[in-house]
Coordinates of C-alpha atoms in Angstrom, one line a residue:
M1 CA 92.5 48.8 39.9
H2 CA 90.0 46.7 41.8
L3 CA 87.7 49.6 42.3
K4 CA 87.6 50.2 38.5
Y5 CA 86.5 46.7 37.8
F6 CA 83.9 46.9 40.6
L7 CA 82.4 50.0 39.1
K8 CA 82.2 48.4 35.5
L9 CA 80.6 45.2 37.0
S10 CA 78.0 47.2 39.0
L11 CA 77.0 49.3 35.9
A12 CA 76.5 46.1 33.9
V13 CA 74.2 44.6 36.6
L14 CA 72.2 47.8 36.8
I15 CA 71.5 47.7 33.0
M16 CA 70.4 44.1 33.1
L17 CA 68.1 44.8 36.0
T18 CA 66.6 47.7 34.1
F19 CA 65.7 45.7 31.0
A20 CA 64.5 42.8 33.1
C21 CA 61.9 45.0 34.8
R22 CA 60.5 46.4 31.6
K23 CA 57.0 45.2 30.8
D24 CA 56.6 42.7 28.0
N25 CA 54.0 44.0 25.7
Q26 CA 54.2 41.0 23.2
S27 CA 50.8 39.4 22.3
F28 CA 50.7 35.5 21.7
K29 CA 47.7 33.9 19.9
Y30 CA 46.7 30.4 21.1
E31 CA 44.8 28.1 18.6
P32 CA 43.1 24.9 19.9
I33 CA 44.4 21.6 18.5
N34 CA 42.1 19.0 16.9
D35 CA 42.8 16.0 19.0
I36 CA 42.3 12.7 17.0
K37 CA 41.6 9.4 18.6
I38 CA 41.0 5.9 17.0
T39 CA 38.4 4.3 19.2
D40 CA 38.1 0.8 17.7
T41 CA 37.3 -1.9 20.3
K42 CA 38.3 -4.8 18.0
T43 CA 42.0 -4.7 17.3
S44 CA 42.7 -8.4 16.6
F45 CA 41.6 -10.3 13.5
T46 CA 42.0 -14.0 12.5
L47 CA 41.2 -15.0 8.8
P48 CA 42.2 -17.5 6.3
Q49 CA 44.8 -16.7 3.6
L50 CA 43.2 -15.3 0.4
D51 CA 40.2 -13.9 2.3
S52 CA 39.4 -10.2 2.4
L53 CA 40.5 -8.1 5.5
I54 CA 38.1 -5.3 6.0
I55 CA 38.6 -2.7 8.8
T56 CA 36.5 0.5 9.1
P57 CA 38.1 2.5 11.9
T58 CA 36.1 4.9 14.1
L59 CA 37.8 8.3 14.4
A60 CA 36.9 10.8 17.2
E61 CA 37.9 14.4 16.8
T62 CA 37.6 17.3 19.3
L63 CA 37.4 19.9 16.5
P64 CA 36.3 18.1 13.4
A65 CA 35.5 21.1 11.2
G66 CA 38.0 22.2 8.6
D67 CA 40.7 19.5 9.0
S68 CA 41.7 16.8 6.5
F69 CA 43.9 13.8 7.0
T70 CA 46.4 11.4 5.4
Y71 CA 46.2 7.7 6.1
S72 CA 48.6 4.8 6.0
W73 CA 48.4 1.1 6.8
K74 CA 51.7 -0.7 7.4
I75 CA 52.7 -4.3 8.0
D76 CA 56.4 -4.9 8.7
S77 CA 57.2 -1.3 7.6
N78 CA 55.5 -1.9 4.2
V79 CA 52.7 0.3 3.3
I80 CA 49.7 -1.8 2.2
A81 CA 47.1 0.9 1.8
E82 CA 46.6 4.7 2.1
S83 CA 42.9 5.0 2.6
K84 CA 40.8 5.7 5.7
N85 CA 39.2 2.2 5.5
L86 CA 41.1 -0.9 4.7
R87 CA 39.8 -3.6 2.3
I88 CA 42.6 -5.9 0.9
K89 CA 42.9 -9.5 -0.1
V90 CA 45.2 -11.3 2.3
T91 CA 48.2 -12.9 0.5
L92 CA 50.5 -13.2 3.5
S93 CA 51.9 -16.5 4.5
P94 CA 50.2 -18.0 7.6
G95 CA 51.4 -16.4 10.7
T96 CA 50.9 -13.6 13.2
Y97 CA 51.5 -9.9 12.0
Q98 CA 51.4 -6.5 13.6
M99 CA 49.7 -3.9 11.5
I100 CA 50.0 -0.1 12.2
Y101 CA 47.3 2.4 11.2
K102 CA 48.4 6.0 11.1
V103 CA 46.2 9.1 10.8
T104 CA 48.0 12.5 10.2
S105 CA 46.4 15.9 10.2
N106 CA 47.2 17.9 7.1
R107 CA 46.7 21.1 9.0
N108 CA 49.5 20.7 11.7
G109 CA 51.1 17.3 11.0
I110 CA 49.9 15.8 14.4
F111 CA 49.2 12.0 14.1
T112 CA 47.8 9.2 16.0
L113 CA 48.5 5.4 15.7
Q114 CA 46.5 2.3 16.3
R115 CA 48.1 -1.2 16.3
Y116 CA 46.1 -4.3 15.1
T117 CA 47.1 -8.0 15.4
I118 CA 46.4 -10.0 12.2
I119 CA 46.5 -13.8 12.5
V120 CA 46.6 -15.4 9.1
T121 CA 45.7 -19.1 8.7
G122 CA 46.1 -21.3 5.6
A123 CA 43.4 -20.6 3.0
Y124 CA 42.4 -24.3 3.4
P125 CA 43.7 -25.0 6.8
D126 CA 41.5 -27.7 8.4
G127 CA 38.7 -29.9 7.6
W128 CA 38.3 -32.9 5.2
Y129 CA 39.7 -33.5 1.7
I130 CA 37.2 -35.3 -0.5
V131 CA 39.0 -37.1 -3.3
N132 CA 36.4 -37.7 -6.1
N133 CA 36.0 -38.3 -9.8
K134 CA 33.5 -36.4 -11.9
N135 CA 33.0 -36.8 -15.7
G136 CA 36.0 -39.1 -16.0
K137 CA 38.4 -36.7 -14.2
G138 CA 39.8 -36.5 -10.7
K139 CA 39.6 -33.6 -8.3
V140 CA 40.0 -32.9 -4.6
S141 CA 37.3 -30.9 -2.8
L142 CA 37.6 -29.5 0.7
I143 CA 35.0 -29.2 3.4
R144 CA 36.5 -26.6 5.8
T145 CA 35.7 -26.7 9.5
D146 CA 33.3 -23.8 9.0
D147 CA 31.4 -26.1 6.5
V148 CA 32.5 -24.0 3.5
I149 CA 33.0 -26.3 0.6
F150 CA 35.7 -25.7 -2.0
D151 CA 34.9 -27.7 -5.1
N152 CA 38.3 -27.9 -6.9
P153 CA 40.8 -25.5 -5.2
M154 CA 43.9 -27.0 -7.0
E155 CA 42.6 -26.0 -10.4
V156 CA 41.5 -22.6 -9.3
A157 CA 44.9 -21.9 -7.5
N158 CA 47.0 -23.1 -10.4
N159 CA 44.8 -22.1 -13.3
K160 CA 45.3 -25.5 -15.0
S161 CA 43.7 -28.9 -15.4
Y162 CA 44.9 -32.0 -13.8
P163 CA 44.1 -35.0 -16.0
G164 CA 43.6 -38.6 -14.9
K165 CA 41.4 -40.3 -12.4
A166 CA 42.0 -39.5 -8.7
L167 CA 43.5 -42.2 -6.5
A168 CA 44.6 -40.8 -3.2
L169 CA 45.8 -37.9 -1.2
Y170 CA 48.1 -37.7 1.8
N171 CA 49.1 -34.7 3.7
F172 CA 52.3 -33.7 5.5
G173 CA 51.6 -31.1 8.2
K174 CA 55.2 -30.5 9.2
G175 CA 56.3 -29.2 5.9
G176 CA 53.0 -27.7 4.8
F177 CA 52.4 -29.8 1.7
F178 CA 50.4 -32.8 0.6
Y179 CA 50.7 -35.4 -2.1
Y180 CA 48.0 -36.1 -4.7
F181 CA 48.1 -39.2 -6.8
T182 CA 46.2 -39.8 -10.0
D183 CA 46.4 -42.9 -12.3
Q184 CA 48.6 -40.7 -14.6
N185 CA 50.8 -38.7 -12.2
A186 CA 52.0 -37.8 -8.7
Y187 CA 51.9 -34.2 -7.5
R188 CA 53.0 -32.2 -4.4
F189 CA 51.0 -29.1 -3.4
N190 CA 51.5 -26.4 -0.8
M191 CA 48.9 -27.1 1.9
N192 CA 48.0 -23.4 2.5
D193 CA 47.4 -22.0 -1.0
W194 CA 47.3 -25.3 -3.0
L195 CA 50.0 -24.1 -5.4
E196 CA 51.7 -26.9 -7.2
L197 CA 55.2 -27.7 -6.0
G198 CA 56.1 -30.5 -8.4
D199 CA 54.9 -33.6 -10.3
K200 CA 56.3 -37.1 -10.8
S201 CA 59.4 -35.8 -12.5
S202 CA 60.5 -34.0 -9.3
V203 CA 58.6 -36.1 -6.7
L204 CA 59.2 -39.7 -8.0
P205 CA 61.7 -39.4 -10.8
G206 CA 62.9 -43.0 -10.1
L207 CA 59.5 -44.7 -10.2
A208 CA 60.3 -48.3 -11.1
T209 CA 56.9 -49.2 -12.6
P210 CA 55.2 -47.6 -15.6
L211 CA 52.1 -45.5 -15.2
P212 CA 49.2 -45.8 -14.7
F213 CA 49.5 -47.0 -11.1
K214 CA 48.1 -50.4 -10.5
M215 CA 46.7 -49.3 -7.1
A216 CA 46.6 -46.2 -5.0
P217 CA 50.1 -45.3 -3.6
V218 CA 50.4 -44.3 0.1
F219 CA 52.6 -41.8 1.9
M220 CA 53.6 -41.5 5.5
M221 CA 56.3 -39.9 7.7
N222 CA 58.3 -41.9 10.2
T223 CA 57.8 -41.2 14.0
S224 CA 60.8 -38.8 14.2
K225 CA 59.2 -36.7 11.4
F226 CA 62.6 -36.8 9.7
E227 CA 61.9 -39.2 6.8
Q228 CA 59.0 -39.7 4.4
F229 CA 58.0 -42.9 2.6
I230 CA 55.9 -43.6 -0.5
V231 CA 54.8 -47.2 -1.3
A232 CA 53.7 -47.4 -5.0
D233 CA 52.9 -50.6 -6.8
G234 CA 54.7 -52.7 -4.2
G235 CA 57.9 -50.6 -4.2
L236 CA 59.3 -48.4 -1.5
Y237 CA 60.7 -44.9 -2.1
V238 CA 62.2 -42.8 0.7
G239 CA 63.2 -39.1 1.2
I240 CA 64.2 -36.6 3.8
S241 CA 61.1 -34.8 5.1
G242 CA 62.6 -31.3 5.2
T243 CA 61.3 -28.5 7.3
N244 CA 59.1 -26.8 4.8
S245 CA 57.7 -27.3 1.3
D246 CA 60.6 -25.5 -0.4
N247 CA 63.4 -27.8 0.6
V248 CA 61.9 -31.2 0.1
K249 CA 64.1 -33.2 -2.3
P250 CA 62.9 -35.9 -4.7
L251 CA 62.5 -39.4 -3.2
T252 CA 65.0 -42.2 -3.9
Q253 CA 64.9 -44.8 -6.6
R254 CA 63.0 -48.0 -5.5
I255 CA 64.7 -49.4 -2.5
P256 CA 66.4 -52.6 -3.8
G257 CA 65.1 -56.1 -2.7
N258 CA 62.8 -58.9 -3.6
Y259 CA 59.6 -57.7 -2.0
D260 CA 56.0 -56.6 -2.9
L261 CA 54.8 -54.3 -0.2
F262 CA 51.1 -53.9 0.9
P263 CA 50.3 -50.2 0.5
G264 CA 50.9 -49.1 4.1
V265 CA 53.5 -47.5 6.1
F266 CA 53.6 -48.1 9.9
P267 CA 55.9 -45.8 12.0
S268 CA 57.1 -47.5 15.1
T269 CA 60.0 -46.2 17.3
F270 CA 61.9 -43.1 16.6
N271 CA 64.4 -45.1 14.6
L272 CA 62.3 -47.8 13.0
T273 CA 59.4 -48.0 10.5
Y274 CA 57.5 -51.2 9.6
F275 CA 56.1 -52.4 6.3
Y276 CA 54.3 -55.6 5.2
D277 CA 55.1 -58.0 2.4
N278 CA 51.9 -59.7 1.3
T279 CA 54.0 -62.2 -0.8
T280 CA 55.9 -63.7 2.1
M281 CA 53.2 -62.6 4.6
R282 CA 55.6 -61.1 7.1
F283 CA 56.6 -57.7 8.4
M284 CA 59.6 -55.8 7.0
Q285 CA 61.5 -52.8 8.6
M286 CA 63.7 -50.0 7.8
E287 CA 65.9 -48.1 10.3
I288 CA 66.3 -44.4 10.0
L289 CA 68.7 -43.2 7.3
S290 CA 69.6 -46.8 6.4
R291 CA 68.0 -47.2 3.0
F292 CA 67.9 -50.9 3.5
L293 CA 64.7 -52.8 3.8
K294 CA 64.9 -56.1 5.7
Y295 CA 62.6 -58.5 7.3
A296 CA 61.6 -57.9 10.8
P297 CA 63.1 -60.3 13.4
A298 CA 61.1 -63.1 14.9
T299 CA 58.8 -62.3 17.9
T300 CA 58.4 -65.7 19.5
T301 CA 58.6 -65.1 23.2
T302 CA 55.7 -66.0 25.5
S303 CA 54.6 -62.4 25.7
D304 CA 54.2 -62.1 21.9
S305 CA 50.8 -62.6 20.4
F306 CA 52.1 -63.4 16.9
D307 CA 55.4 -63.8 15.1
M308 CA 56.2 -60.7 13.0
A309 CA 58.6 -62.8 10.9
N310 CA 55.9 -65.5 10.2
V311 CA 52.4 -63.9 10.2
G312 CA 51.1 -66.2 7.5
K313 CA 48.2 -64.0 6.7
K314 CA 47.4 -61.5 4.0
M315 CA 47.0 -57.9 5.1
I316 CA 43.8 -56.2 3.7
A317 CA 43.5 -53.0 5.8
Y318 CA 45.0 -51.0 8.6
D319 CA 44.4 -48.0 10.8
R320 CA 45.9 -46.3 13.9
G321 CA 44.4 -46.9 17.2
V322 CA 45.2 -45.7 20.8
T323 CA 47.7 -42.9 20.6
T324 CA 49.4 -40.9 23.3
L325 CA 49.8 -37.2 23.3
G326 CA 52.5 -36.2 20.9
D327 CA 52.4 -39.6 19.2
E328 CA 55.1 -41.0 21.5
G329 CA 53.0 -44.1 21.9
I330 CA 50.8 -45.6 19.2
E331 CA 49.1 -48.8 18.4
W332 CA 48.6 -49.8 14.7
Y333 CA 45.7 -52.2 14.0
Y334 CA 45.8 -54.6 11.0
I335 CA 43.0 -56.5 9.4
M336 CA 44.5 -59.9 8.3
E337 CA 42.9 -62.7 6.3
D338 CA 43.5 -66.4 5.6
S339 CA 41.3 -69.3 4.5
A340 CA 39.8 -69.6 7.9
G341 CA 38.6 -66.0 8.2
R342 CA 39.7 -62.5 9.2
Y343 CA 41.7 -61.4 12.2
L344 CA 42.5 -58.2 14.1
M345 CA 46.1 -57.8 15.0
S346 CA 48.2 -54.8 16.4
I347 CA 51.7 -53.6 17.1
T348 CA 52.2 -51.1 19.9
S349 CA 55.2 -48.8 19.9
D350 CA 56.7 -46.0 22.0
S351 CA 59.8 -43.9 21.4
N352 CA 62.2 -46.7 22.1
N353 CA 60.3 -50.1 21.9
S354 CA 57.7 -52.0 19.9
A355 CA 55.7 -55.1 20.8
T356 CA 52.9 -57.3 19.4
G357 CA 49.5 -56.5 20.7
V358 CA 46.1 -58.0 20.1
N359 CA 45.6 -61.1 17.9
Q360 CA 42.0 -62.2 17.7
K361 CA 39.9 -63.9 15.1
M362 CA 36.9 -61.6 14.2
E363 CA 34.0 -63.9 15.0
N364 CA 30.5 -63.0 16.0
S365 CA 30.9 -60.2 13.5
P366 CA 28.2 -60.1 10.8
E367 CA 29.5 -59.9 7.1
I368 CA 33.1 -59.3 8.3
G369 CA 34.3 -61.3 5.3
N370 CA 32.9 -58.7 2.9
A371 CA 34.0 -55.6 4.9
T372 CA 35.9 -53.0 2.8
N373 CA 36.4 -50.0 5.1
F374 CA 37.8 -49.9 8.6
A375 CA 38.3 -47.1 11.2
T376 CA 39.5 -47.5 14.8
S377 CA 39.1 -45.3 17.8
S378 CA 42.0 -43.7 19.5
I379 CA 40.3 -43.8 23.0
L380 CA 38.2 -46.9 23.0
K381 CA 38.9 -50.4 22.0
Q382 CA 36.5 -50.2 19.2
L383 CA 36.6 -50.6 15.4
Y384 CA 34.0 -49.6 12.7
Y385 CA 33.7 -51.5 9.5
T386 CA 31.3 -51.2 6.5
V387 CA 29.7 -53.6 4.1
D388 CA 27.9 -52.0 1.2
N389 CA 25.5 -49.5 2.8
K390 CA 25.9 -50.7 6.4
V391 CA 28.1 -49.6 9.3
Y392 CA 29.1 -52.0 12.1
L393 CA 30.7 -51.4 15.5
Y394 CA 33.2 -54.1 16.6
D395 CA 34.0 -54.3 20.3
M396 CA 37.6 -55.7 20.8
L397 CA 36.9 -56.6 24.4
A398 CA 33.7 -58.4 23.7
Q399 CA 35.1 -59.7 20.3
S400 CA 31.8 -59.2 18.6
A401 CA 30.2 -56.6 16.3
R402 CA 26.7 -55.1 15.9
L403 CA 24.9 -53.1 13.1
I404 CA 24.6 -49.4 14.1
Y405 CA 23.6 -47.6 10.9
T406 CA 22.2 -48.4 7.4
F407 CA 22.1 -46.0 4.5
P408 CA 19.4 -46.2 1.7
G409 CA 19.7 -49.3 -0.4
S410 CA 21.2 -47.5 -3.5
Y411 CA 24.1 -46.2 -1.5
V412 CA 27.5 -47.7 -1.3
I413 CA 30.0 -46.6 1.5
K414 CA 33.4 -45.8 -0.1
D415 CA 35.5 -44.6 2.8
I416 CA 35.3 -43.9 6.5
E417 CA 37.7 -41.8 8.6
M418 CA 37.9 -41.1 12.4
L419 CA 38.5 -37.5 13.5
R420 CA 41.8 -38.5 15.1
S421 CA 42.1 -35.5 17.4
T422 CA 39.1 -36.5 19.4
S423 CA 37.8 -39.9 18.2
K424 CA 34.3 -38.4 18.7
Q425 CA 33.4 -38.0 15.0
L426 CA 33.3 -40.5 12.1
V427 CA 33.2 -39.1 8.6
I428 CA 31.7 -41.3 5.9
G429 CA 31.9 -40.8 2.1
V430 CA 29.1 -42.7 0.2
N431 CA 28.3 -42.9 -3.5
N432 CA 24.8 -43.0 -5.0
G433 CA 25.7 -44.1 -8.4
T434 CA 28.3 -41.5 -9.5
A435 CA 27.1 -38.9 -7.1
G436 CA 29.1 -38.6 -3.9
E437 CA 27.9 -37.4 -0.5
V438 CA 29.7 -36.9 2.9
Y439 CA 28.2 -37.4 6.3
Y440 CA 29.4 -36.5 9.8
F441 CA 28.4 -38.8 12.7
D442 CA 29.0 -37.7 16.3
I443 CA 30.1 -40.6 18.5
N444 CA 29.0 -40.9 22.2
G445 CA 30.8 -42.4 25.1
Q446 CA 29.8 -46.0 24.1
G447 CA 30.9 -45.7 20.5
Q448 CA 27.3 -45.3 19.2
F449 CA 26.2 -42.6 16.8
S450 CA 24.6 -39.8 18.8
N451 CA 20.8 -40.0 18.3
N452 CA 21.4 -42.9 15.9
T453 CA 21.8 -40.5 12.9
Y454 CA 24.2 -38.1 11.2
T455 CA 24.8 -34.5 12.3
K456 CA 25.8 -33.0 9.0
K457 CA 25.4 -33.9 5.4
F458 CA 27.3 -32.5 2.3
T459 CA 26.3 -33.2 -1.3
G460 CA 27.5 -32.3 -4.8
F461 CA 30.6 -34.3 -5.1
G462 CA 31.6 -36.6 -7.9
E463 CA 32.1 -40.4 -7.2
I464 CA 34.1 -40.4 -4.0
V465 CA 37.4 -42.3 -3.9
Q466 CA 38.7 -41.2 -0.4
V467 CA 38.1 -39.1 2.6
A468 CA 41.2 -37.7 4.3
A469 CA 41.7 -35.3 7.1
A470 CA 43.2 -31.9 6.3
R471 CA 45.7 -30.8 8.9
Q472 CA 46.2 -27.1 9.8
N473 CA 49.8 -25.9 9.1
L474 CA 50.1 -23.6 12.2

């Protein structure tokens, strides 16, 4: 029995060995493969929204003759182009994107990939807003940081006209929008593409005074960046700031009370914001989420330089001064006036506390009684003020001012703004009749203008109303 199985197994093994030893006469044909490589050295691009993205890839082939290819460009799995070279208008929201370029051989289906990083900034991210009026109508122009000027981007973006004379503009970097006020309306725009997000009916539906505005409204966030405030014709309106431009709700009705606020908002601690009533000549305050405006308590200790509950002077201007990184600490400066002259006062605040600061009469300061524009440094105890066509520098420690620049006699300075991030540049908007011009002045370590002159000049604006910093929303 076992012998029978053994013989069968031996026969099977012999047959297998016989076939295994036979010569394989099959003939295989080997064809070289066209190896494709994308040899681009630049694989990262940064550009503003609405600009054109142009990429011309360099392809290297080992066997270029006789092959053809299919191309695709993808962002977030979405095909944006199917051409060898890419040329598109960027409509993506600001942010960082990964783009994949795929080249596929039509002969054998072999493909190669290249990854590109695309960083999209806002179309109008950083620079200076120039609020101006031309031919009886307001507009907002933009001088971008690369010195490109956009004459009237809001009308271009929205394909509509905005009637009324321009009054003011205030931006809100956290949520990516800004407010634009004319004598006939109040608007909210997306900061990146300037698309309109609402007008008075959705921004200030409870405006207590009839249009036109008697004076330019102002806007500001509180220190915690959680609430927003608008002061319009002496009334206060409050709203939740929101996290982006899509979820900002209308502001409240006028906060009740017998007050007439100066057009200014002064964030203090995380939980407190100050205002000023020019009728009673004293500070007012509102705690976060309270919706109650009340008078600030008296500050009458020996360490206080003035009594916030009894200032006794009219506020005519303000600006922010020395500021710590992240805005945890800030000093607000105020120009006050009474029958005896003008004064410089300040309030300092950090996350938890506030206190009165300087209180000095502005003597030894030429023409200070006629000054109309003020800008303070955030790194030096200095203040710039203007009278007609002249710029003065006021030294808070020396308590005196000196003339540092004079424009031609026909020019009138309308607004001055400090580049707050460095305090090393002063931007001045001037009018020569109804024609507006903008000048950049670099500031040296002593507060003087470098080389005693401007570094850049921009022309072609209407009559300038305001110069305001544009904040990048990234």
